[in-house]
GROMACS .gro file of C-alpha atoms in nm:
model
  318
    1MET     CA    1   2.331   1.025   0.611
    2THR     CA    2   2.294   0.720   0.385
    3ASP     CA    3   2.188   0.391   0.544
    4LEU     CA    4   2.076   0.172   0.253
    5PRO     CA    5   1.907  -0.156   0.347
    6LYS     CA    6   2.048  -0.477   0.202
    7ARG     CA    7   1.702  -0.605   0.113
    8VAL     CA    8   1.354  -0.453   0.085
    9GLU     CA    9   1.005  -0.594   0.126
   10ILE     CA   10   0.762  -0.491  -0.145
   11HIS     CA   11   0.391  -0.513  -0.082
   12GLU     CA   12   0.206  -0.529  -0.413
   13GLU     CA   13  -0.120  -0.334  -0.419
   14GLY     CA   14  -0.191  -0.315  -0.793
   15PRO     CA   15  -0.500  -0.538  -0.810
   16ARG     CA   16  -0.677  -0.352  -0.531
   17GLU     CA   17  -0.530  -0.007  -0.591
   18GLY     CA   18  -0.576  -0.026  -0.966
   19PHE     CA   19  -0.909  -0.193  -1.022
   20GLN     CA   20  -1.086   0.017  -0.757
   21ILE     CA   21  -1.056   0.330  -0.969
   22GLU     CA   22  -1.101   0.208  -1.326
   23ALA     CA   23  -1.408   0.359  -1.492
   24GLY     CA   24  -1.494   0.055  -1.699
   25PRO     CA   25  -1.586  -0.280  -1.544
   26ILE     CA   26  -1.298  -0.526  -1.510
   27GLY     CA   27  -1.404  -0.889  -1.533
   28THR     CA   28  -1.360  -1.107  -1.225
   29SER     CA   29  -1.160  -1.363  -1.422
   30GLU     CA   30  -0.918  -1.091  -1.537
   31LYS     CA   31  -0.863  -0.977  -1.179
   32VAL     CA   32  -0.794  -1.334  -1.073
   33ARG     CA   33  -0.556  -1.392  -1.366
   34PHE     CA   34  -0.359  -1.080  -1.273
   35CYS     CA   35  -0.333  -1.174  -0.905
   36GLU     CA   36  -0.212  -1.522  -0.992
   37ALA     CA   37   0.047  -1.388  -1.236
   38LEU     CA   38   0.184  -1.143  -0.978
   39ALA     CA   39   0.219  -1.427  -0.728
   40GLY     CA   40   0.453  -1.602  -0.971
   41THR     CA   41   0.710  -1.321  -0.978
   42GLY     CA   42   0.864  -1.368  -0.634
   43LEU     CA   43   0.633  -1.121  -0.463
   44HIS     CA   44   0.531  -1.254  -0.122
   45ASP     CA   45   0.240  -1.017  -0.056
   46VAL     CA   46  -0.030  -0.942  -0.315
   47GLN     CA   47  -0.317  -0.718  -0.206
   48CYS     CA   48  -0.605  -0.848  -0.415
   49VAL     CA   49  -0.921  -0.659  -0.318
   50SER     CA   50  -1.082  -0.424  -0.069
   51PHE     CA   51  -1.402  -0.502   0.119
   52VAL     CA   52  -1.577  -0.168   0.090
   53ASP     CA   53  -1.922  -0.035   0.005
   54PRO     CA   54  -1.975  -0.122  -0.365
   55ARG     CA   55  -2.195   0.186  -0.401
   56ARG     CA   56  -1.890   0.400  -0.333
   57VAL     CA   57  -1.633   0.176  -0.502
   58PRO     CA   58  -1.812  -0.025  -0.772
   59GLY     CA   59  -1.486  -0.180  -0.892
   60MET     CA   60  -1.470  -0.387  -0.573
   61ALA     CA   61  -1.827  -0.523  -0.592
   62ASP     CA   62  -1.694  -0.871  -0.677
   63ALA     CA   63  -1.433  -0.878  -0.399
   64VAL     CA   64  -1.566  -1.197  -0.242
   65GLU     CA   65  -1.581  -1.380  -0.575
   66VAL     CA   66  -1.225  -1.275  -0.662
   67ALA     CA   67  -1.099  -1.385  -0.321
   68GLN     CA   68  -1.266  -1.725  -0.349
   69THR     CA   69  -1.147  -1.794  -0.704
   70ILE     CA   70  -0.772  -1.722  -0.680
   71ARG     CA   71  -0.558  -2.036  -0.686
   72GLN     CA   72  -0.320  -1.964  -0.402
   73ARG     CA   73   0.049  -2.047  -0.383
   74PRO     CA   74   0.175  -2.153  -0.038
   75ASP     CA   75   0.463  -1.902  -0.041
   76VAL     CA   76   0.247  -1.594  -0.104
   77GLU     CA   77   0.013  -1.401   0.122
   78TYR     CA   78  -0.298  -1.289  -0.064
   79THR     CA   79  -0.426  -0.994   0.133
   80ALA     CA   80  -0.705  -0.737   0.137
   81ILE     CA   81  -0.808  -0.421   0.316
   82ALA     CA   82  -1.130  -0.318   0.491
   83LEU     CA   83  -1.222   0.017   0.637
   84ASN     CA   84  -1.477  -0.092   0.897
   85LEU     CA   85  -1.613  -0.391   1.084
   86ARG     CA   86  -1.869  -0.467   0.816
   87GLY     CA   87  -1.586  -0.501   0.567
   88TYR     CA   88  -1.382  -0.720   0.801
   89GLU     CA   89  -1.683  -0.946   0.859
   90ARG     CA   90  -1.693  -1.009   0.483
   91ALA     CA   91  -1.316  -1.045   0.457
   92ILE     CA   92  -1.276  -1.317   0.719
   93GLN     CA   93  -1.527  -1.536   0.535
   94THR     CA   94  -1.285  -1.564   0.242
   95PRO     CA   95  -0.961  -1.765   0.198
   96LEU     CA   96  -0.748  -1.448   0.194
   97HIS     CA   97  -0.481  -1.379   0.456
   98ILE     CA   98  -0.657  -1.124   0.676
   99THR     CA   99  -0.466  -0.936   0.942
  100GLY     CA  100  -0.570  -0.637   1.145
  101HIS     CA  101  -0.422  -0.293   1.121
  102LEU     CA  102  -0.476   0.048   1.270
  103GLN     CA  103  -0.531   0.358   1.062
  104MET     CA  104  -0.595   0.726   1.080
  105SER     CA  105  -0.535   1.030   0.864
  106ALA     CA  106  -0.321   1.330   0.944
  107SER     CA  107  -0.596   1.527   0.769
  108ASN     CA  108  -0.929   1.531   0.947
  109THR     CA  109  -1.111   1.631   0.628
  110PHE     CA  110  -0.964   1.344   0.429
  111SER     CA  111  -1.065   1.107   0.706
  112ILE     CA  112  -1.427   1.215   0.669
  113ARG     CA  113  -1.412   1.183   0.290
  114ASN     CA  114  -1.249   0.839   0.310
  115THR     CA  115  -1.443   0.672   0.594
  116ASN     CA  116  -1.722   0.912   0.695
  117LYS     CA  117  -1.554   0.954   1.033
  118ASP     CA  118  -1.341   1.234   1.173
  119ASN     CA  119  -1.021   1.154   1.359
  120ALA     CA  120  -1.182   1.139   1.703
  121GLU     CA  121  -1.447   0.899   1.571
  122THR     CA  122  -1.175   0.703   1.392
  123LEU     CA  123  -0.991   0.632   1.717
  124VAL     CA  124  -1.316   0.507   1.872
  125GLU     CA  125  -1.362   0.281   1.569
  126GLN     CA  126  -1.003   0.157   1.599
  127ARG     CA  127  -1.071   0.037   1.950
  128ARG     CA  128  -1.383  -0.146   1.831
  129GLN     CA  129  -1.180  -0.308   1.557
  130LEU     CA  130  -0.905  -0.417   1.795
  131ALA     CA  131  -1.165  -0.584   2.015
  132PHE     CA  132  -1.302  -0.758   1.703
  133PHE     CA  133  -0.953  -0.879   1.605
  134ARG     CA  134  -0.877  -0.996   1.959
  135ASP     CA  135  -1.203  -1.191   1.991
  136ARG     CA  136  -1.141  -1.370   1.659
  137GLY     CA  137  -0.770  -1.436   1.707
  138ILE     CA  138  -0.670  -1.208   1.416
  139ALA     CA  139  -0.315  -1.076   1.440
  140VAL     CA  140  -0.267  -0.699   1.427
  141GLU     CA  141   0.056  -0.626   1.245
  142SER     CA  142   0.073  -0.265   1.135
  143ALA     CA  143  -0.065   0.085   1.139
  144ILE     CA  144  -0.087   0.352   0.872
  145VAL     CA  145  -0.103   0.730   0.885
  146MET     CA  146  -0.263   0.857   0.564
  147THR     CA  147  -0.205   1.202   0.407
  148ALA     CA  148   0.118   1.218   0.604
  149PHE     CA  149   0.281   1.460   0.361
  150GLY     CA  150  -0.005   1.682   0.251
  151CYS     CA  151  -0.377   1.694   0.174
  152ASN     CA  152  -0.577   1.832  -0.118
  153PHE     CA  153  -0.845   1.949   0.128
  154GLU     CA  154  -0.634   2.087   0.415
  155GLY     CA  155  -0.306   2.169   0.243
  156ALA     CA  156   0.035   2.120   0.401
  157ILE     CA  157   0.056   1.879   0.695
  158ALA     CA  158   0.304   1.962   0.969
  159PRO     CA  159   0.547   1.681   1.056
  160GLU     CA  160   0.444   1.728   1.419
  161THR     CA  161   0.086   1.637   1.323
  162VAL     CA  162   0.210   1.311   1.170
  163ARG     CA  163   0.418   1.239   1.479
  164ASP     CA  164   0.111   1.295   1.699
  165CYS     CA  165  -0.096   1.059   1.481
  166VAL     CA  166   0.169   0.790   1.513
  167GLY     CA  167   0.166   0.843   1.888
  168SER     CA  168  -0.213   0.810   1.902
  169LEU     CA  169  -0.205   0.481   1.711
  170LEU     CA  170   0.079   0.342   1.923
  171ALA     CA  171  -0.114   0.437   2.237
  172VAL     CA  172  -0.427   0.257   2.117
  173ALA     CA  173  -0.220  -0.050   2.029
  174ASP     CA  174  -0.059  -0.038   2.373
  175GLU     CA  175  -0.403  -0.037   2.538
  176PHE     CA  176  -0.461  -0.379   2.383
  177GLY     CA  177  -0.112  -0.512   2.453
  178ILE     CA  178  -0.018  -0.504   2.085
  179GLU     CA  179   0.333  -0.439   1.955
  180LEU     CA  180   0.309  -0.326   1.596
  181ASP     CA  181   0.548  -0.474   1.338
  182ARG     CA  182   0.564  -0.142   1.148
  183VAL     CA  183   0.396   0.191   1.089
  184ARG     CA  184   0.332   0.303   0.732
  185LEU     CA  185   0.355   0.669   0.642
  186ALA     CA  186   0.134   0.728   0.339
  187ASP     CA  187   0.160   1.000   0.077
  188THR     CA  188  -0.201   0.928  -0.009
  189VAL     CA  189  -0.256   1.214  -0.253
  190GLY     CA  190   0.093   1.267  -0.391
  191TRP     CA  191   0.222   1.576  -0.210
  192ALA     CA  192   0.556   1.438  -0.092
  193SER     CA  193   0.900   1.550  -0.201
  194PRO     CA  194   1.235   1.406  -0.093
  195ALA     CA  195   1.268   1.697   0.152
  196SER     CA  196   0.934   1.624   0.318
  197ILE     CA  197   1.014   1.252   0.334
  198GLN     CA  198   1.333   1.344   0.514
  199ARG     CA  199   1.154   1.579   0.755
  200VAL     CA  200   0.867   1.350   0.848
  201VAL     CA  201   1.063   1.024   0.866
  202GLY     CA  202   1.335   1.204   1.058
  203LEU     CA  203   1.095   1.342   1.321
  204VAL     CA  204   0.915   1.010   1.370
  205ARG     CA  205   1.250   0.831   1.397
  206GLU     CA  206   1.374   1.088   1.645
  207THR     CA  207   1.072   1.019   1.864
  208TRP     CA  208   1.069   0.637   1.828
  209PRO     CA  209   1.419   0.528   1.717
  210ASP     CA  210   1.336   0.156   1.718
  211LEU     CA  211   1.002   0.178   1.537
  212ARG     CA  212   1.009   0.013   1.195
  213LEU     CA  213   0.870   0.247   0.929
  214ALA     CA  214   0.733   0.174   0.584
  215LEU     CA  215   0.637   0.408   0.301
  216HIS     CA  216   0.323   0.412   0.090
  217LEU     CA  217   0.398   0.654  -0.193
  218HIS     CA  218   0.185   0.784  -0.479
  219ASP     CA  219   0.333   0.929  -0.796
  220THR     CA  220   0.084   1.207  -0.873
  221ARG     CA  221   0.354   1.465  -0.943
  222GLY     CA  222   0.636   1.244  -1.064
  223THR     CA  223   0.838   1.242  -0.741
  224GLY     CA  224   0.746   0.890  -0.633
  225LEU     CA  225   1.077   0.715  -0.706
  226ALA     CA  226   1.277   1.013  -0.579
  227ASN     CA  227   1.081   0.988  -0.255
  228ALA     CA  228   1.147   0.614  -0.239
  229LEU     CA  229   1.518   0.680  -0.290
  230MET     CA  230   1.519   0.921   0.002
  231GLY     CA  231   1.340   0.659   0.209
  232LEU     CA  232   1.599   0.398   0.113
  233GLN     CA  233   1.879   0.636   0.206
  234MET     CA  234   1.715   0.672   0.549
  235GLY     CA  235   1.705   0.295   0.592
  236ILE     CA  236   1.340   0.230   0.503
  237ASP     CA  237   1.311  -0.134   0.395
  238SER     CA  238   0.937  -0.176   0.336
  239PHE     CA  239   0.738  -0.020   0.051
  240ASP     CA  240   0.391  -0.047  -0.095
  241SER     CA  241   0.378  -0.031  -0.474
  242SER     CA  242   0.154  -0.101  -0.770
  243CYS     CA  243   0.242  -0.301  -1.080
  244ALA     CA  244   0.253  -0.077  -1.391
  245GLY     CA  245   0.162   0.219  -1.169
  246LEU     CA  246  -0.202   0.110  -1.159
  247GLY     CA  247  -0.452   0.301  -0.954
  248GLY     CA  248  -0.527   0.611  -0.758
  249CYS     CA  249  -0.739   0.709  -0.459
  250PRO     CA  250  -1.107   0.768  -0.545
  251PHE     CA  251  -1.142   1.008  -0.251
  252ALA     CA  252  -0.831   1.218  -0.313
  253GLY     CA  253  -1.022   1.523  -0.434
  254HIS     CA  254  -0.805   1.543  -0.745
  255LYS     CA  255  -0.889   1.394  -1.084
  256GLY     CA  256  -0.518   1.348  -1.156
  257ALA     CA  257  -0.458   1.127  -0.852
  258ALA     CA  258  -0.206   0.860  -0.949
  259GLY     CA  259  -0.143   0.511  -0.824
  260ASN     CA  260   0.132   0.391  -0.595
  261ILE     CA  261   0.488   0.402  -0.718
  262CYS     CA  262   0.536   0.148  -0.995
  263THR     CA  263   0.651  -0.190  -0.867
  264GLU     CA  264   0.876  -0.285  -1.157
  265ASP     CA  265   1.036   0.062  -1.161
  266LEU     CA  266   1.107   0.033  -0.788
  267VAL     CA  267   1.245  -0.320  -0.829
  268PHE     CA  268   1.471  -0.208  -1.115
  269MET     CA  269   1.606   0.085  -0.911
  270CYS     CA  270   1.670  -0.128  -0.603
  271GLU     CA  271   1.842  -0.407  -0.792
  272GLU     CA  272   2.062  -0.159  -0.978
  273MET     CA  273   2.164  -0.018  -0.640
  274GLY     CA  274   2.255  -0.362  -0.508
  275ILE     CA  275   1.945  -0.387  -0.287
  276GLU     CA  276   1.783  -0.731  -0.303
  277THR     CA  277   1.410  -0.767  -0.371
  278GLY     CA  278   1.375  -1.138  -0.447
  279ILE     CA  279   1.158  -1.051  -0.747
  280ASP     CA  280   1.196  -1.166  -1.108
  281LEU     CA  281   1.194  -0.834  -1.292
  282ASP     CA  282   1.122  -0.979  -1.636
  283ALA     CA  283   0.823  -1.174  -1.501
  284LEU     CA  284   0.700  -0.857  -1.333
  285ILE     CA  285   0.730  -0.667  -1.662
  286ASP     CA  286   0.507  -0.932  -1.821
  287CYS     CA  287   0.251  -0.865  -1.545
  288ALA     CA  288   0.267  -0.492  -1.611
  289ARG     CA  289   0.197  -0.546  -1.978
  290MET     CA  290  -0.091  -0.775  -1.882
  291ALA     CA  291  -0.232  -0.498  -1.661
  292GLU     CA  292  -0.220  -0.250  -1.948
  293ASP     CA  293  -0.401  -0.498  -2.169
  294ILE     CA  294  -0.668  -0.561  -1.904
  295VAL     CA  295  -0.751  -0.194  -1.843
  296GLY     CA  296  -0.727  -0.106  -2.211
  297HIS     CA  297  -0.530   0.216  -2.181
  298PRO     CA  298  -0.167   0.322  -2.126
  299LEU     CA  299  -0.025   0.291  -1.776
  300PRO     CA  300   0.256   0.506  -1.638
  301GLY     CA  301   0.525   0.246  -1.568
  302LYS     CA  302   0.858   0.312  -1.738
  303VAL     CA  303   1.044  -0.019  -1.712
  304MET     CA  304   0.747  -0.209  -1.859
  305HIS     CA  305   0.812  -0.021  -2.184
  306GLY     CA  306   1.191   0.015  -2.165
  307GLY     CA  307   1.246  -0.342  -2.049
  308SER     CA  308   1.510  -0.474  -1.812
  309LEU     CA  309   1.881  -0.464  -1.890
  310SER     CA  310   1.933  -0.840  -1.864
  311LYS     CA  311   1.934  -0.919  -2.236
  312TYR     CA  312   2.161  -0.623  -2.311
  313ARG     CA  313   2.406  -0.733  -2.043
  314GLN     CA  314   2.401  -1.086  -2.178
  315GLY     CA  315   2.466  -0.954  -2.528
  316ALA     CA  316   2.761  -0.747  -2.409
  317HIS     CA  317   2.926  -1.061  -2.267
  318ALA     CA  318   2.844  -1.292  -2.559
   0.00000   0.00000   0.00000
């Protein structure tokens, strides 16, 4: 069944997703310049940094400085992530738009590698975080289930396991009287195929028909856009992506771990299908080329090199 949305929301994660994994140091001013350029493309959500232990993720050691330096536009939310209360304490001291979210992994082993907590400990931590958010008036908007389509440590993940994780997070939210805006299903380490997207999304939808779902897809094995297309055909209207295909998960257990699906490639595909994004593709291509210049090595985006079709269409009608 095809149920294409008329418009999609794209949550840009390139600055955080990309600069967290780069081997060489990226200057703070370059990070700020990139965030500001992305905000000028029509994107309404730019994830700038993560507040994590700099000993584990050295690329985010200057997160506070980046957050304080960005010149913010009023029509853009400049966001961040944190994995624990210590990170959130740092985050709320900055001018970034900080909201709460719930998280767990369908893989217990990945959870330990990512946060030093197993799934049972993670749920305890989630309750502590919800109390923190409540006491500080921080809205809780979403939840995410990581490794929802497979894990490099545990192998295949059963759709029923993902469904149970979603149920656990919804139950914790319900304890605090919170109605989540959406639940993200994350292909954290790039195992997903269109068939597994269909199976997992289908089972979660079958259980909670009115629950809004989003997809967080990585392109480790080249199926990222195909997986996004399957999501679109199932009515998914919210995606995380990374300009130029920046990034990768430092705890994936795979040296070939790739970043999120490429933002400009996703925008191009959606627009060609008649799905609105509200994003200036040519401006986004300029950002992708900027990203490649900043990191100093080739990045995997396709449209950044092939260009948009706008000038060719204009030429054909000249």
